[in-house]
JSON list of C-alpha atoms and ligand atoms in Angstrom, two decimals:
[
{"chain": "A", "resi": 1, "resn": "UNK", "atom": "CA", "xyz": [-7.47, -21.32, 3.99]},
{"chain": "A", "resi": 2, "resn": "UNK", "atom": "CA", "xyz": [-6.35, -18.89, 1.07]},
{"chain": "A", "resi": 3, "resn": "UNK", "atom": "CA", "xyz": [-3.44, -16.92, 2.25]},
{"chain": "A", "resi": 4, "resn": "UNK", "atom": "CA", "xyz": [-2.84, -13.16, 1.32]},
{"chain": "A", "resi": 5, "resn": "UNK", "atom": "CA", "xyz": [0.51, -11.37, 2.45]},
{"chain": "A", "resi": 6, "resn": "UNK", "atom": "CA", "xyz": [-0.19, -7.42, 2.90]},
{"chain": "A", "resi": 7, "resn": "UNK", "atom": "CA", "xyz": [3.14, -5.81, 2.94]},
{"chain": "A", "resi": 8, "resn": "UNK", "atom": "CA", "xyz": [3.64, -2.30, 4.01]},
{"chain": "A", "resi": 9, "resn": "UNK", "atom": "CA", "xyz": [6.04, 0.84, 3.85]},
{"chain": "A", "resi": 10, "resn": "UNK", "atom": "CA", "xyz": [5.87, 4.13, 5.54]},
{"chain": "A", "resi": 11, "resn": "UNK", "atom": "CA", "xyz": [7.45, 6.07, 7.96]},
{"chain": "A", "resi": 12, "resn": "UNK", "atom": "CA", "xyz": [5.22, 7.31, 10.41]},
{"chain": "A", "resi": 13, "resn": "UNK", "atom": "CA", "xyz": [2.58, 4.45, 11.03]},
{"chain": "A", "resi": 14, "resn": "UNK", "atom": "CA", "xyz": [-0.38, 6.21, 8.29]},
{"chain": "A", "resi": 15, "resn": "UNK", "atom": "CA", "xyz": [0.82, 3.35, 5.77]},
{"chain": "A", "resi": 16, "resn": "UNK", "atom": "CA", "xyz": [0.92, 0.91, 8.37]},
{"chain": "A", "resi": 17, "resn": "UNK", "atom": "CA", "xyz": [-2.88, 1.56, 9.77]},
{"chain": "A", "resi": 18, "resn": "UNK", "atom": "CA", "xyz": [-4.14, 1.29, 6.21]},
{"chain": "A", "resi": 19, "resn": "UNK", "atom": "CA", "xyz": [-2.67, -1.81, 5.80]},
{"chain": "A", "resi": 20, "resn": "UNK", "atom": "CA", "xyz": [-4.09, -2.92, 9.38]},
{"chain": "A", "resi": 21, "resn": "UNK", "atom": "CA", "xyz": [-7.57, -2.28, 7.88]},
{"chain": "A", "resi": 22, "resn": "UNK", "atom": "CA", "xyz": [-7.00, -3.68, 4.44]},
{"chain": "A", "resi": 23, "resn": "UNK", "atom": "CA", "xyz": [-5.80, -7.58, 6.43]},
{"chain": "A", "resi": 24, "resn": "UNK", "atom": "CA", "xyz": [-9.03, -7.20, 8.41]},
{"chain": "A", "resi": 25, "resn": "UNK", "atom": "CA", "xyz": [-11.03, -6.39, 5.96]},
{"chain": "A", "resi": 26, "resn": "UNK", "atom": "CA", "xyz": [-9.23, -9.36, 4.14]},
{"chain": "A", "resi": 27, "resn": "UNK", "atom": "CA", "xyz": [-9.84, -11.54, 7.42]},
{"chain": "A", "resi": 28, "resn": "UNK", "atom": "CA", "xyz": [-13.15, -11.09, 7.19]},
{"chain": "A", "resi": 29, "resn": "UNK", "atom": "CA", "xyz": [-13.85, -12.07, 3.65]},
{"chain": "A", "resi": 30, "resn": "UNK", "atom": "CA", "xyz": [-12.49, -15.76, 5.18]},
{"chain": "A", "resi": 31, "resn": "UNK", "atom": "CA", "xyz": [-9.09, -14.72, 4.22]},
{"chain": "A", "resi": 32, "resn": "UNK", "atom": "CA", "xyz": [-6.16, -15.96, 6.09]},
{"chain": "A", "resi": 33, "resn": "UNK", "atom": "CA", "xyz": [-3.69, -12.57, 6.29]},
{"chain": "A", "resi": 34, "resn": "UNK", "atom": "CA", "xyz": [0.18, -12.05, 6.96]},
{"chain": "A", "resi": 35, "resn": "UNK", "atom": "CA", "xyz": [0.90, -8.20, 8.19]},
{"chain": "A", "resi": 36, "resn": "UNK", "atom": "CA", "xyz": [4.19, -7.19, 7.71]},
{"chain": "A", "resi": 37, "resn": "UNK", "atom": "CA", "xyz": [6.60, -4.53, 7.00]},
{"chain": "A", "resi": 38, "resn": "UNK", "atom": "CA", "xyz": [7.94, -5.00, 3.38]},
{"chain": "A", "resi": 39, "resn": "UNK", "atom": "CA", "xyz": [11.38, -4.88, 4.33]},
{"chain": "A", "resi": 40, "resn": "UNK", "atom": "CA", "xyz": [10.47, -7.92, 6.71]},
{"chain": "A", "resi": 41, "resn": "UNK", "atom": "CA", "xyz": [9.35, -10.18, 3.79]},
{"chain": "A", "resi": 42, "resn": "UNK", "atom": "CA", "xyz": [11.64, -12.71, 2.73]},
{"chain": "A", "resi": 43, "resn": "UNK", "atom": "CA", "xyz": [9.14, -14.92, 0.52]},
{"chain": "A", "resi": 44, "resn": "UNK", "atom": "CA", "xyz": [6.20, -14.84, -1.39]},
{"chain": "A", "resi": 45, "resn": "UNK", "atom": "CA", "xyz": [5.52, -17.92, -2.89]},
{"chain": "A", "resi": 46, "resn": "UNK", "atom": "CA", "xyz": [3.48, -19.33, 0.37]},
{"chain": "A", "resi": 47, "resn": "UNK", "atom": "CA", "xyz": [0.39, -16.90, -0.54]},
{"chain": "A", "resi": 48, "resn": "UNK", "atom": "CA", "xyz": [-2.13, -16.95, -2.99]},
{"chain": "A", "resi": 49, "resn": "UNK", "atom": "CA", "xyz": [-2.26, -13.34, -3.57]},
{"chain": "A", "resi": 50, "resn": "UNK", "atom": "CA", "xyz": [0.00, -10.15, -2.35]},
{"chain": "A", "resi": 51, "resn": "UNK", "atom": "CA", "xyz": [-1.18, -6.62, -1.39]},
{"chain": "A", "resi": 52, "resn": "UNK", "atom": "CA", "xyz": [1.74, -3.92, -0.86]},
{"chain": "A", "resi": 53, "resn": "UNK", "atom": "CA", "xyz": [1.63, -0.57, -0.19]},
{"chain": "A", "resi": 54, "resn": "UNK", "atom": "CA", "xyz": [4.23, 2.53, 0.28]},
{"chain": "A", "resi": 55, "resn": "UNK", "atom": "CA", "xyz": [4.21, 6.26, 1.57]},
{"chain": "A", "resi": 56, "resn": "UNK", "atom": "CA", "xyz": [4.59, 8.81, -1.10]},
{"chain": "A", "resi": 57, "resn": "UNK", "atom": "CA", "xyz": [7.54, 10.71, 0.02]},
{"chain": "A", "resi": 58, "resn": "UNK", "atom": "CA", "xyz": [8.84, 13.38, -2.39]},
{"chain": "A", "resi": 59, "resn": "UNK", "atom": "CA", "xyz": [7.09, 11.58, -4.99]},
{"chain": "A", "resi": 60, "resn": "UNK", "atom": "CA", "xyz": [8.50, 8.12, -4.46]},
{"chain": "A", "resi": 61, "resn": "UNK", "atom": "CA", "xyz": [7.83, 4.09, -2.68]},
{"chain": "A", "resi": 62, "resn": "UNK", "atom": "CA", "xyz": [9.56, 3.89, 0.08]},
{"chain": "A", "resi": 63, "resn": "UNK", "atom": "CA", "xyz": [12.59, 1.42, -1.08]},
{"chain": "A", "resi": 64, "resn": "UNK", "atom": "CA", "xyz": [11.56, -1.37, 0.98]},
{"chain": "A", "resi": 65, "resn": "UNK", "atom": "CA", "xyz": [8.63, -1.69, -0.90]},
{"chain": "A", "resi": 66, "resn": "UNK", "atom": "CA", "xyz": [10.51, -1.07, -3.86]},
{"chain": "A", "resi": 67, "resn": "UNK", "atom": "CA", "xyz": [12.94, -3.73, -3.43]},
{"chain": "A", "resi": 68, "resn": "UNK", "atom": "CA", "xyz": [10.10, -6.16, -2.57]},
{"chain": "A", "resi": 69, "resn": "UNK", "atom": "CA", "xyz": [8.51, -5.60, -6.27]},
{"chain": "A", "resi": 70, "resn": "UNK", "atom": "CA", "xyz": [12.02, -6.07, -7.21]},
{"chain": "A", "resi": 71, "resn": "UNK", "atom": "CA", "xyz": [13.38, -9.22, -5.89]},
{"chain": "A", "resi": 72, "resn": "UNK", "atom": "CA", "xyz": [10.10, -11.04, -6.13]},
{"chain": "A", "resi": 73, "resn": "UNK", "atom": "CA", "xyz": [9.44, -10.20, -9.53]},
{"chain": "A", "resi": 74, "resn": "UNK", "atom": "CA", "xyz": [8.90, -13.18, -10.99]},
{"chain": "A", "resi": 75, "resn": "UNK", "atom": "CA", "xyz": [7.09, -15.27, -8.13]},
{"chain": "A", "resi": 76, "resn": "UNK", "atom": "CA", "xyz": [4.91, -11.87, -7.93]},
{"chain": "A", "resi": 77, "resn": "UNK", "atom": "CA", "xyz": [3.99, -12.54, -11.53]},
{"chain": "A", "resi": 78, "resn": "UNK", "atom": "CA", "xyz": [2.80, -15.70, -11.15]},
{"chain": "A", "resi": 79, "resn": "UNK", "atom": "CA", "xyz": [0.29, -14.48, -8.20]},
{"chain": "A", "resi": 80, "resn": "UNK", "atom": "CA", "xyz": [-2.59, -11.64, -7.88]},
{"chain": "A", "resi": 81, "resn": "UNK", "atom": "CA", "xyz": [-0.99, -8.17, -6.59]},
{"chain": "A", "resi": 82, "resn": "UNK", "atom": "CA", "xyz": [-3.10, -5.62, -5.75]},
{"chain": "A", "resi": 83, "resn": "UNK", "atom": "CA", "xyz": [-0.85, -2.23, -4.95]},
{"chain": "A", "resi": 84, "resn": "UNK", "atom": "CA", "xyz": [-1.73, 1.25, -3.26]},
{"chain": "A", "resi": 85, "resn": "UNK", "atom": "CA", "xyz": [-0.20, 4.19, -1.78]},
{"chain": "A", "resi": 86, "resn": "UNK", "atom": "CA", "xyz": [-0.62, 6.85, 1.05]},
{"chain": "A", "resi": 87, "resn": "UNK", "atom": "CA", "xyz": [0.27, 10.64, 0.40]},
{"chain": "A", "resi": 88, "resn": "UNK", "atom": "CA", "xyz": [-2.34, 12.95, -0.44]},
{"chain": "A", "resi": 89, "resn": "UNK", "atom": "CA", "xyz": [-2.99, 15.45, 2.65]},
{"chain": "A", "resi": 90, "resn": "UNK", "atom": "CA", "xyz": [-5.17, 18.45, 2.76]},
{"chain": "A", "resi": 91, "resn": "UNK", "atom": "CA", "xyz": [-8.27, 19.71, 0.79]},
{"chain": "A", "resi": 92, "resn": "UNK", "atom": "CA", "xyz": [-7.63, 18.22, -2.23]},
{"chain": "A", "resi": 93, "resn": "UNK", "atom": "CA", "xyz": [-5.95, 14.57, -0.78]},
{"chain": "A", "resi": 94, "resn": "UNK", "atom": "CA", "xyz": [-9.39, 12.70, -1.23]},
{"chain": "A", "resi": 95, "resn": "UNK", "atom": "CA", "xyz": [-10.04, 13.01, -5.16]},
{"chain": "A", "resi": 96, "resn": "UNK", "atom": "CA", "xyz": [-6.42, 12.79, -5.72]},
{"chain": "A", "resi": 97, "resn": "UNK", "atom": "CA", "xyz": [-5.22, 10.08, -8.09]},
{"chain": "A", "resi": 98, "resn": "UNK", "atom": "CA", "xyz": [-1.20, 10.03, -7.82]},
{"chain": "A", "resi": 99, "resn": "UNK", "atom": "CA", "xyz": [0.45, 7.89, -11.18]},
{"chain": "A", "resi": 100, "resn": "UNK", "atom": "CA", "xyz": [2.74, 5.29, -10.10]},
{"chain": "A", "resi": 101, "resn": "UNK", "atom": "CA", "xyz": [6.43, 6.52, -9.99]},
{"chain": "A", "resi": 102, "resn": "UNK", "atom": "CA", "xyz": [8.31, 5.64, -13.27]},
{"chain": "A", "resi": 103, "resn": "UNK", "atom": "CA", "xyz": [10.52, 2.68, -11.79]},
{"chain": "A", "resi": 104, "resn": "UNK", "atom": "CA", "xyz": [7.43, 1.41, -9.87]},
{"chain": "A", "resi": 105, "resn": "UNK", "atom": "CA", "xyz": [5.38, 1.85, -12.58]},
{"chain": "A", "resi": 106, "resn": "UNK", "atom": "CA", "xyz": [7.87, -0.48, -14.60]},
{"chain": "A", "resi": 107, "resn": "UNK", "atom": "CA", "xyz": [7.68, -3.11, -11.88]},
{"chain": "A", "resi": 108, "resn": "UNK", "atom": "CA", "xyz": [4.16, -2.91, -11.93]},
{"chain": "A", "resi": 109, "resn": "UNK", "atom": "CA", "xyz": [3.94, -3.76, -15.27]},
{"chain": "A", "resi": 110, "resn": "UNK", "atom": "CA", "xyz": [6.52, -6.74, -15.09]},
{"chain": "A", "resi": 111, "resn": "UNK", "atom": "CA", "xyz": [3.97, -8.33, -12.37]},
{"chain": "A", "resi": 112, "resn": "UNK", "atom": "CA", "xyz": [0.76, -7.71, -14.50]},
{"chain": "A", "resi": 113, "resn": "UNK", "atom": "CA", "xyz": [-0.14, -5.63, -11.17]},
{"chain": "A", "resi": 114, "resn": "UNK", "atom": "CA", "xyz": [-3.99, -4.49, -10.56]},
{"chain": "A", "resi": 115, "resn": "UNK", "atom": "CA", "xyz": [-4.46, -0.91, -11.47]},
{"chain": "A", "resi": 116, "resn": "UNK", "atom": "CA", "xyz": [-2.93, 1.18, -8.62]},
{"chain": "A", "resi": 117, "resn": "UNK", "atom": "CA", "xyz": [-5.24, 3.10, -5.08]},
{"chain": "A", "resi": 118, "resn": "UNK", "atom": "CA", "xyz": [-4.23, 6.29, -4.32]},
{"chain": "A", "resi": 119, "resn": "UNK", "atom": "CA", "xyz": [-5.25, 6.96, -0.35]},
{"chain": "A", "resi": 120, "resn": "UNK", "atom": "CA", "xyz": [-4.81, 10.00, 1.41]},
{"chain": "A", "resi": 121, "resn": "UNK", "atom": "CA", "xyz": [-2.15, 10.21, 4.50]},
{"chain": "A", "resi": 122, "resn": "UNK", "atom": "CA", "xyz": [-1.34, 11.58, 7.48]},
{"chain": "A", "resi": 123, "resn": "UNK", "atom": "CA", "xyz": [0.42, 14.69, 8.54]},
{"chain": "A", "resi": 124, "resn": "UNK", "atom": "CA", "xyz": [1.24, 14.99, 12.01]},
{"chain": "A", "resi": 125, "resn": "UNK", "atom": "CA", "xyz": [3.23, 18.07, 12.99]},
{"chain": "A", "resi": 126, "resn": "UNK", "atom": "CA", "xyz": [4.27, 16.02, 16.09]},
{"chain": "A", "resi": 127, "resn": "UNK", "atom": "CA", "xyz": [6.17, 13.13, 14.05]},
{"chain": "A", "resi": 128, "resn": "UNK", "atom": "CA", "xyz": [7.75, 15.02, 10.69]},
{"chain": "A", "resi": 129, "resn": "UNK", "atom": "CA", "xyz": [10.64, 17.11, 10.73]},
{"chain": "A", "resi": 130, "resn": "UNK", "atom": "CA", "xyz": [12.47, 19.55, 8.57]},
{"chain": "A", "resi": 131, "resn": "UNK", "atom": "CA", "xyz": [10.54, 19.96, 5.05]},
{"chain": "A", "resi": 132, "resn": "UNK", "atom": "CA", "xyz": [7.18, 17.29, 6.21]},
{"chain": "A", "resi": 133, "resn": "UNK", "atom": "CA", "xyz": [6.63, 19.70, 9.61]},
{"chain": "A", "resi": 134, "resn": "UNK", "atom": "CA", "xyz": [6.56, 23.01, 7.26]},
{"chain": "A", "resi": 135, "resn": "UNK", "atom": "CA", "xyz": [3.96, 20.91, 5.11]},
{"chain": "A", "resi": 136, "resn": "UNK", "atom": "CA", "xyz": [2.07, 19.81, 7.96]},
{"chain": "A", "resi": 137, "resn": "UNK", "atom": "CA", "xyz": [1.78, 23.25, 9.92]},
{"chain": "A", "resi": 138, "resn": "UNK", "atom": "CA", "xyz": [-0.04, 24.28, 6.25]},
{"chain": "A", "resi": 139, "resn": "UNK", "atom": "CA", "xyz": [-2.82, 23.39, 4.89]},
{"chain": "A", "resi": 140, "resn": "UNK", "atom": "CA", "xyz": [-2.20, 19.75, 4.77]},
{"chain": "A", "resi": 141, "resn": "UNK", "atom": "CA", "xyz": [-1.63, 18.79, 8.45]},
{"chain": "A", "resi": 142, "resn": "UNK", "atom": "CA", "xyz": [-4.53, 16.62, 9.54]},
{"chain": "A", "resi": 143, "resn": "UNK", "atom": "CA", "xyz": [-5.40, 12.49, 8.93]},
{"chain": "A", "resi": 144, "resn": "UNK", "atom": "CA", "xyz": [-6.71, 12.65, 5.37]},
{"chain": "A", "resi": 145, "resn": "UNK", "atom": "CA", "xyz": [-7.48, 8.36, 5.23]},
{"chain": "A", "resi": 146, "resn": "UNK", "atom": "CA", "xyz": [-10.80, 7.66, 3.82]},
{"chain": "A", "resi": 147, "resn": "UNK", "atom": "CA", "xyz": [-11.54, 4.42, 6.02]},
{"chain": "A", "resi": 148, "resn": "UNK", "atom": "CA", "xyz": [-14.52, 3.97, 3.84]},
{"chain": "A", "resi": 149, "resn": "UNK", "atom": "CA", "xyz": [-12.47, 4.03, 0.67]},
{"chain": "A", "resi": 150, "resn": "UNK", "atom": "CA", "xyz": [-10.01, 2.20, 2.07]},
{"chain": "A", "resi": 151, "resn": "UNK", "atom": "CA", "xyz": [-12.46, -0.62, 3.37]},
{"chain": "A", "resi": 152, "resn": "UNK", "atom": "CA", "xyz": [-14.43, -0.52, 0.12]},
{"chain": "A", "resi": 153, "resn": "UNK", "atom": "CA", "xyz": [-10.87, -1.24, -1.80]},
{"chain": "A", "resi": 154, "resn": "UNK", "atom": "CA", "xyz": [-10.68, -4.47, 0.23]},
{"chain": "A", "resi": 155, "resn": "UNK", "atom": "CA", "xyz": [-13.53, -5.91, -0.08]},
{"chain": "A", "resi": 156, "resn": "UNK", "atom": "CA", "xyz": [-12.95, -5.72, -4.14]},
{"chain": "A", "resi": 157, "resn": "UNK", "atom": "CA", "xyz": [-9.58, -7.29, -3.54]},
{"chain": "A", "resi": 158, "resn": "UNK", "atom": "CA", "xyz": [-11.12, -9.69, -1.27]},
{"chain": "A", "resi": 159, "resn": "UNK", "atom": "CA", "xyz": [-13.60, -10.78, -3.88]},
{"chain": "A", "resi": 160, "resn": "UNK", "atom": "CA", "xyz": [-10.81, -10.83, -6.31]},
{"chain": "A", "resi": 161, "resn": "UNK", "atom": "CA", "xyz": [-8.47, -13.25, -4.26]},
{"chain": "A", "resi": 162, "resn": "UNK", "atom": "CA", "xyz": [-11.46, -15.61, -3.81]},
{"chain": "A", "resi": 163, "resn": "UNK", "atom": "CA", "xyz": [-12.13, -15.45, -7.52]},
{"chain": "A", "resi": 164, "resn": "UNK", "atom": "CA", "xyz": [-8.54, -16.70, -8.37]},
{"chain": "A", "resi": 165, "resn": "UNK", "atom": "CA", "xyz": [-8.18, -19.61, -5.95]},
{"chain": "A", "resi": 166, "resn": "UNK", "atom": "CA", "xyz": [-11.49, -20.69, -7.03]},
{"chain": "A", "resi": 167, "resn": "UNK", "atom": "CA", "xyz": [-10.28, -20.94, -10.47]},
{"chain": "B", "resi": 1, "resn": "LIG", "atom": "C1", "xyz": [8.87, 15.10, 3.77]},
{"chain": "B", "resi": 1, "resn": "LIG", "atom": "C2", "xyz": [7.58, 14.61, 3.19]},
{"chain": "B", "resi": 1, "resn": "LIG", "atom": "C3", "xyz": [7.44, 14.43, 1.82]},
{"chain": "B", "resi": 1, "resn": "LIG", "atom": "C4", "xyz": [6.21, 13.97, 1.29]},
{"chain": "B", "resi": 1, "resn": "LIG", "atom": "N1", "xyz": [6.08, 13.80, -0.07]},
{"chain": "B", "resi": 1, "resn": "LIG", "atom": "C5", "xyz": [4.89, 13.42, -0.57]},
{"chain": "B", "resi": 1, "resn": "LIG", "atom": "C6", "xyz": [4.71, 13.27, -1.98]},
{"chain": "B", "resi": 1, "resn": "LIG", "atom": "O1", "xyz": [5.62, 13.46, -2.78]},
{"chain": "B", "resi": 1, "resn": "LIG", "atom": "N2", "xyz": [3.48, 12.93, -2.45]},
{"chain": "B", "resi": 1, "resn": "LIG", "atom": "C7", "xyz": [2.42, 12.72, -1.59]},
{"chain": "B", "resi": 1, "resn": "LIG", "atom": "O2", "xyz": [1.32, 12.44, -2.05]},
{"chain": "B", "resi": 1, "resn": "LIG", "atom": "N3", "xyz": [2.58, 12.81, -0.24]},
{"chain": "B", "resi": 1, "resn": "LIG", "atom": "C8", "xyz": [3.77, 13.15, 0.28]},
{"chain": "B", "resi": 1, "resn": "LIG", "atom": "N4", "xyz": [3.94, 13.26, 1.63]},
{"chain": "B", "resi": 1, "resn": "LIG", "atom": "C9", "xyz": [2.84, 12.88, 2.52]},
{"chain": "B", "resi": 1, "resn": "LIG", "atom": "C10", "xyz": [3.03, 11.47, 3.09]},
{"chain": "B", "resi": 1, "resn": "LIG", "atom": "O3", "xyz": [3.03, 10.52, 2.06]},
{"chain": "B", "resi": 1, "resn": "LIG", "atom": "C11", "xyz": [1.90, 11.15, 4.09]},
{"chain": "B", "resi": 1, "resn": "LIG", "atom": "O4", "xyz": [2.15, 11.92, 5.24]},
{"chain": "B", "resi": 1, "resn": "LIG", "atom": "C12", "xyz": [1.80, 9.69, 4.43]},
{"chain": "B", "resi": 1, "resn": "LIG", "atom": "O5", "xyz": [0.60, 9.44, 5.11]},
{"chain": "B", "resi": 1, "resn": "LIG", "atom": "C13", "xyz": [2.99, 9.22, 5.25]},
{"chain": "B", "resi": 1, "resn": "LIG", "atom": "O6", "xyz": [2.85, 7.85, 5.53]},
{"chain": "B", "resi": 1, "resn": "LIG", "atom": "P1", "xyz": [3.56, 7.18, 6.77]},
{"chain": "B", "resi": 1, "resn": "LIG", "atom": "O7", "xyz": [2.94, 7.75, 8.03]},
{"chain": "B", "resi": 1, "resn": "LIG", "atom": "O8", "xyz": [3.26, 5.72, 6.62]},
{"chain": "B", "resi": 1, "resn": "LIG", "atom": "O9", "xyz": [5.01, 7.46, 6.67]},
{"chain": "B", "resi": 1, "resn": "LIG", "atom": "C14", "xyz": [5.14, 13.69, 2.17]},
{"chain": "B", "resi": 1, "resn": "LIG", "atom": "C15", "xyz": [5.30, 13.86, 3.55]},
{"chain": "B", "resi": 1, "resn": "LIG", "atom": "C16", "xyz": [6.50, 14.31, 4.07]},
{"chain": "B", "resi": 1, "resn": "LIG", "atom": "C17", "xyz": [6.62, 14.47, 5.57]}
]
């Protein structure tokens, strides 16, 4: 079965329930899906196709994700990747399109990387501290992830990972 690695990176579990969606969306395309934490991921090379996907946090990955681009550059090249990321909160988190941040954006260009999903995140005033709780007792505190959008995402990259092991 075609195998698809979805890495993630976050802080406070929003990145990682996207990513939980995305592999069973994945799964049930006929995909077979590894789940992990991009700092966990030591190889790519046994999957057909990669998905990772980082927090925003002051406008940057998260550096485990970072690092994966990095290290794996060239075996990334040689596969599909399909990247997103989680920050967007409040009224305006759903149209939101965030650009790639300028090293990522590099990396992402080295891999011949699909064009880039913004998703909206989570704020919970419960699990930030110092400058995230003032932003989440604004405006912006609240789950802002479009499980529609997010869904809809997959099944394209779905579709896409079957259309490169067929070919
Ligand atoms: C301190 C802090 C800084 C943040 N910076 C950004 C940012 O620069 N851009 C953005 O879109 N979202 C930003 N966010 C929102 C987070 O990306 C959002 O809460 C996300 O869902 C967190 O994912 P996680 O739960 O996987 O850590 C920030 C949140 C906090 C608490």
């Amino acid at each position: 079965m075609t195998a698809v690695l979805v890495a993630h990176a976050g802080k406070n579990g929003g990145t990682r329930g996207i990513a939980e969606v995305i592999a069973g969306e994945l799964r049930e395309c006929g995909l077979s899906v590894d789940l992990r934490p991009a700092g966990e991921v030591c190889e790519v090379r046994p999957y057909k196709a990669v998905v990772v996907g980082s927090a925003l946090y002051y406008r940057r990955w998260r550096p485990e994700a970072v690092r994966l681009l990095q290290e794996h550059t060239e075996a990334l090249r040689e596969r599909p990747v399909w990247l997103f990321h989680s920050g967007p909160c409040g009224p305006a988190a759903q149209p939101a399109r965030v650009s790639l941040p300028a090293r990522v954006a590099l990396l992402a260009a080295a891999i011949d990387a699909e064009r880039t999903a913004t998703f909206g995140g989570r704020l919970d005033p419960a699990t930030t501290r110092g400058f995230g709780r003032l932003l989440a007792v604004g405006r912006r505190a609240g789950d802002f992830r479009d499980w529609d959008r997010i869904r809809a995402w997959a099944r394209d990259v779905g579709q896409g990972v079957r259309a490169h092991a067929e070919l």
